[in-house]
mmCIF file of C-alpha atoms in Angstrom:
data_model
loop_
_atom_site.group_PDB
_atom_site.id
_atom_site.type_symbol
_atom_site.label_atom_id
_atom_site.label_comp_id
_atom_site.label_asym_id
_atom_site.label_seq_id
_atom_site.Cartn_x
_atom_site.Cartn_y
_atom_site.Cartn_z
ATOM 1 C CA UNK N 1 0.005 -0.020 0.040
ATOM 2 C CA UNK N 2 1.611 3.254 -1.089
ATOM 3 C CA UNK N 3 -0.773 6.121 -0.413
ATOM 4 C CA UNK N 4 -0.707 9.438 1.283
ATOM 5 C CA UNK N 5 -3.984 9.751 3.068
ATOM 6 C CA UNK N 6 -5.766 13.122 3.275
ATOM 7 C CA UNK N 7 -8.838 12.278 5.370
ATOM 8 C CA UNK N 8 -11.251 10.288 3.188
ATOM 9 C CA UNK N 9 -9.183 10.785 0.017
ATOM 10 C CA UNK N 10 -6.355 8.354 -0.662
ATOM 11 C CA UNK N 11 -3.877 9.819 -3.163
ATOM 12 C CA UNK N 12 -1.164 7.900 -5.031
ATOM 13 C CA UNK N 13 2.169 7.701 -3.245
ATOM 14 C CA UNK N 14 4.586 10.333 -4.531
ATOM 15 C CA UNK N 15 7.938 9.243 -5.814
ATOM 16 C CA UNK N 16 9.536 11.460 -3.212
ATOM 17 C CA UNK N 17 7.286 11.159 -0.005
ATOM 18 C CA UNK N 18 6.307 14.506 1.376
ATOM 19 C CA UNK N 19 7.280 15.681 4.806
ATOM 20 C CA UNK N 20 10.144 15.672 7.226
ATOM 21 C CA UNK N 21 12.254 12.464 7.352
ATOM 22 C CA UNK N 22 11.553 10.896 10.761
ATOM 23 C CA UNK N 23 15.201 9.665 10.940
ATOM 24 C CA UNK N 24 16.278 13.391 11.147
ATOM 25 C CA UNK N 25 14.120 14.106 14.076
ATOM 26 C CA UNK N 26 15.827 11.626 16.425
ATOM 27 C CA UNK N 27 12.549 10.297 17.940
ATOM 28 C CA UNK N 28 12.774 7.539 20.541
ATOM 29 C CA UNK N 29 11.207 4.215 19.830
ATOM 30 C CA UNK N 30 8.348 5.188 22.148
ATOM 31 C CA UNK N 31 7.786 8.348 20.196
ATOM 32 C CA UNK N 32 7.689 6.488 17.041
ATOM 33 C CA UNK N 33 5.013 4.255 18.410
ATOM 34 C CA UNK N 34 2.948 7.317 19.393
ATOM 35 C CA UNK N 35 3.187 8.462 15.711
ATOM 36 C CA UNK N 36 2.142 5.053 14.542
ATOM 37 C CA UNK N 37 -0.751 4.759 16.943
ATOM 38 C CA UNK N 38 -1.984 8.258 15.889
ATOM 39 C CA UNK N 39 -1.715 7.284 12.280
ATOM 40 C CA UNK N 40 -3.745 4.133 12.689
ATOM 41 C CA UNK N 41 -6.550 6.188 14.390
ATOM 42 C CA UNK N 42 -6.407 8.671 11.589
ATOM 43 C CA UNK N 43 -6.701 5.766 9.170
ATOM 44 C CA UNK N 44 -9.770 4.728 11.084
ATOM 45 C CA UNK N 45 -11.268 8.120 10.784
ATOM 46 C CA UNK N 46 -10.561 8.253 6.915
ATOM 47 C CA UNK N 47 -11.577 4.595 6.319
ATOM 48 C CA UNK N 48 -13.742 3.239 9.089
ATOM 49 C CA UNK N 49 -14.287 -0.079 7.277
ATOM 50 C CA UNK N 50 -10.535 -0.945 7.821
ATOM 51 C CA UNK N 51 -11.003 -0.786 11.643
ATOM 52 C CA UNK N 52 -7.390 0.412 12.024
ATOM 53 C CA UNK N 53 -8.137 1.318 15.677
ATOM 54 C CA UNK N 54 -7.512 -2.261 16.568
ATOM 55 C CA UNK N 55 -3.971 -1.953 15.189
ATOM 56 C CA UNK N 56 -3.544 1.266 17.245
ATOM 57 C CA UNK N 57 -4.425 -0.588 20.488
ATOM 58 C CA UNK N 58 -2.376 -3.671 19.603
ATOM 59 C CA UNK N 59 0.708 -1.611 18.928
ATOM 60 C CA UNK N 60 0.176 0.279 22.221
ATOM 61 C CA UNK N 61 -0.179 -2.902 24.250
ATOM 62 C CA UNK N 62 2.824 -4.573 22.569
ATOM 63 C CA UNK N 63 5.028 -1.462 23.248
ATOM 64 C CA UNK N 64 3.765 -0.267 26.660
ATOM 65 C CA UNK N 65 2.375 -3.531 28.155
ATOM 66 C CA UNK N 66 -0.983 -4.801 29.239
ATOM 67 C CA UNK N 67 -1.511 -2.160 31.891
ATOM 68 C CA UNK N 68 -0.155 1.016 30.365
ATOM 69 C CA UNK N 69 -0.819 0.126 26.678
ATOM 70 C CA UNK N 70 -4.603 0.706 26.719
ATOM 71 C CA UNK N 71 -4.196 3.859 28.739
ATOM 72 C CA UNK N 72 -1.663 5.336 26.111
ATOM 73 C CA UNK N 73 -3.909 4.285 23.359
ATOM 74 C CA UNK N 74 -6.910 6.019 24.814
ATOM 75 C CA UNK N 75 -4.853 9.089 25.649
ATOM 76 C CA UNK N 76 -3.632 9.357 22.166
ATOM 77 C CA UNK N 77 -7.195 8.927 20.876
ATOM 78 C CA UNK N 78 -8.584 11.639 23.162
ATOM 79 C CA UNK N 79 -5.822 14.035 22.022
ATOM 80 C CA UNK N 80 -6.651 13.301 18.340
ATOM 81 C CA UNK N 81 -10.394 13.634 18.883
ATOM 82 C CA UNK N 82 -9.951 17.046 20.504
ATOM 83 C CA UNK N 83 -7.766 18.197 17.552
ATOM 84 C CA UNK N 84 -10.424 16.909 15.102
ATOM 85 C CA UNK N 85 -13.166 18.794 16.949
ATOM 86 C CA UNK N 86 -11.218 22.055 16.885
ATOM 87 C CA UNK N 87 -10.023 21.824 13.314
ATOM 88 C CA UNK N 88 -12.177 22.674 10.367
ATOM 89 C CA UNK N 89 -9.984 21.227 7.648
ATOM 90 C CA UNK N 90 -8.636 17.711 7.244
ATOM 91 C CA UNK N 91 -5.508 16.583 9.112
ATOM 92 C CA UNK N 92 -2.850 15.349 6.703
ATOM 93 C CA UNK N 93 -1.078 12.126 7.856
ATOM 94 C CA UNK N 94 1.122 9.559 6.247
ATOM 95 C CA UNK N 95 -0.062 5.957 5.806
ATOM 96 C CA UNK N 96 1.292 3.820 8.619
ATOM 97 C CA UNK N 97 1.495 0.835 6.389
ATOM 98 C CA UNK N 98 3.363 2.401 3.437
ATOM 99 C CA UNK N 99 7.058 1.542 3.696
ATOM 100 C CA UNK N 100 8.017 4.902 1.957
ATOM 101 C CA UNK N 101 5.546 7.360 3.399
ATOM 102 C CA UNK N 102 5.691 6.141 6.991
ATOM 103 C CA UNK N 103 9.205 7.292 7.276
ATOM 104 C CA UNK N 104 8.099 10.917 6.995
ATOM 105 C CA UNK N 105 6.075 13.306 9.166
ATOM 106 C CA UNK N 106 3.685 15.566 7.497
ATOM 107 C CA UNK N 107 3.568 19.145 8.691
ATOM 108 C CA UNK N 108 0.412 18.499 10.664
ATOM 109 C CA UNK N 109 2.044 15.357 12.270
ATOM 110 C CA UNK N 110 5.157 17.402 13.094
ATOM 111 C CA UNK N 111 3.053 20.113 14.706
ATOM 112 C CA UNK N 112 1.151 17.458 16.672
ATOM 113 C CA UNK N 113 4.443 16.199 18.015
ATOM 114 C CA UNK N 114 5.704 19.706 18.801
ATOM 115 C CA UNK N 115 2.681 20.111 21.067
ATOM 116 C CA UNK N 116 3.682 16.975 22.945
ATOM 117 C CA UNK N 117 7.353 17.882 23.171
ATOM 118 C CA UNK N 118 6.563 21.468 24.335
ATOM 119 C CA UNK N 119 4.413 20.106 27.134
ATOM 120 C CA UNK N 120 7.118 17.580 28.124
ATOM 121 C CA UNK N 121 9.663 20.389 28.213
ATOM 122 C CA UNK N 122 7.400 22.576 30.351
ATOM 123 C CA UNK N 123 6.942 25.179 27.621
ATOM 124 C CA UNK N 124 3.255 25.645 27.812
ATOM 125 C CA UNK N 125 3.529 28.973 25.716
ATOM 126 C CA UNK N 126 4.982 27.002 22.774
ATOM 127 C CA UNK N 127 2.483 24.187 23.202
ATOM 128 C CA UNK N 128 -0.314 26.741 23.058
ATOM 129 C CA UNK N 129 1.160 28.301 19.946
ATOM 130 C CA UNK N 130 1.577 25.003 18.154
ATOM 131 C CA UNK N 131 -1.893 24.014 19.237
ATOM 132 C CA UNK N 132 -3.356 27.324 17.937
ATOM 133 C CA UNK N 133 -1.734 26.607 14.615
ATOM 134 C CA UNK N 134 -2.790 22.931 14.382
ATOM 135 C CA UNK N 135 -6.375 23.847 15.526
ATOM 136 C CA UNK N 136 -6.553 26.829 13.019
ATOM 137 C CA UNK N 137 -6.954 29.354 15.768
ATOM 138 C CA UNK N 138 -10.015 27.696 17.296
ATOM 139 C CA UNK N 139 -10.439 26.813 20.974
ATOM 140 C CA UNK N 140 -7.395 24.837 22.211
ATOM 141 C CA UNK N 141 -8.281 24.235 25.890
ATOM 142 C CA UNK N 142 -9.500 20.610 25.377
ATOM 143 C CA UNK N 143 -6.476 19.884 23.173
ATOM 144 C CA UNK N 144 -4.092 21.111 25.773
ATOM 145 C CA UNK N 145 -5.860 19.183 28.545
ATOM 146 C CA UNK N 146 -5.804 15.985 26.591
ATOM 147 C CA UNK N 147 -2.129 16.266 25.613
ATOM 148 C CA UNK N 148 -1.293 16.904 29.312
ATOM 149 C CA UNK N 149 -3.191 13.727 30.190
ATOM 150 C CA UNK N 150 -1.232 11.825 27.474
ATOM 151 C CA UNK N 151 2.033 13.034 28.778
ATOM 152 C CA UNK N 152 1.047 12.442 32.385
ATOM 153 C CA UNK N 153 -0.134 8.901 31.598
ATOM 154 C CA UNK N 154 2.683 8.129 29.391
ATOM 155 C CA UNK N 155 5.733 8.312 31.707
ATOM 156 C CA UNK N 156 8.068 6.654 29.162
ATOM 157 C CA UNK N 157 7.781 9.416 26.520
ATOM 158 C CA UNK N 158 8.686 11.911 29.302
ATOM 159 C CA UNK N 159 11.809 9.903 30.108
ATOM 160 C CA UNK N 160 12.945 9.813 26.503
ATOM 161 C CA UNK N 161 11.907 13.301 25.465
ATOM 162 C CA UNK N 162 12.632 15.556 28.311
ATOM 163 C CA UNK N 163 16.248 15.929 27.304
ATOM 164 C CA UNK N 164 15.308 16.627 23.621
ATOM 165 C CA UNK N 165 14.255 19.932 22.162
ATOM 166 C CA UNK N 166 11.002 20.275 20.300
ATOM 167 C CA UNK N 167 11.260 19.307 16.615
ATOM 168 C CA UNK N 168 10.800 22.916 15.578
ATOM 169 C CA UNK N 169 11.314 24.739 18.774
ATOM 170 C CA UNK N 170 9.373 27.880 18.039
ATOM 171 C CA UNK N 171 6.261 28.046 15.877
ATOM 172 C CA UNK N 172 6.407 29.911 12.654
ATOM 173 C CA UNK N 173 3.595 32.431 12.691
#
């Protein structure tokens, strides 16, 4: 499967996948799993018949264990749902199953991760700025609450990320 999904509209995979190479961002294995979990949820929203939410939960349980895995999966889902409610346009994400595209973060995915990284680094101002951009200047209160819950529930990402700077430290306005 080589497609770039724009919610509800699969497009042919580009010869050169779009986005930032994940390799250049130095994400931990746990952070990579958060990206993958999020992508499977987005695939579910775009193509409900695929029931990719099951893959999201399975990956979370495999990575984080039987106790923490479901909590992480639901925390990611809550964060994504609040983003979806706040945004009026589609969220662009790369197909988690495409060997080429899955190695890149779209601009939306990168901003999603910048929110997480900012919260983990205690930079609520940058987190709010990134959330404002991602949510298209709509209300971000629930988005920030849900990402705080994710980072609180997901201690492992805090351990790996606290010493790393945000992917794009300051938002471009």
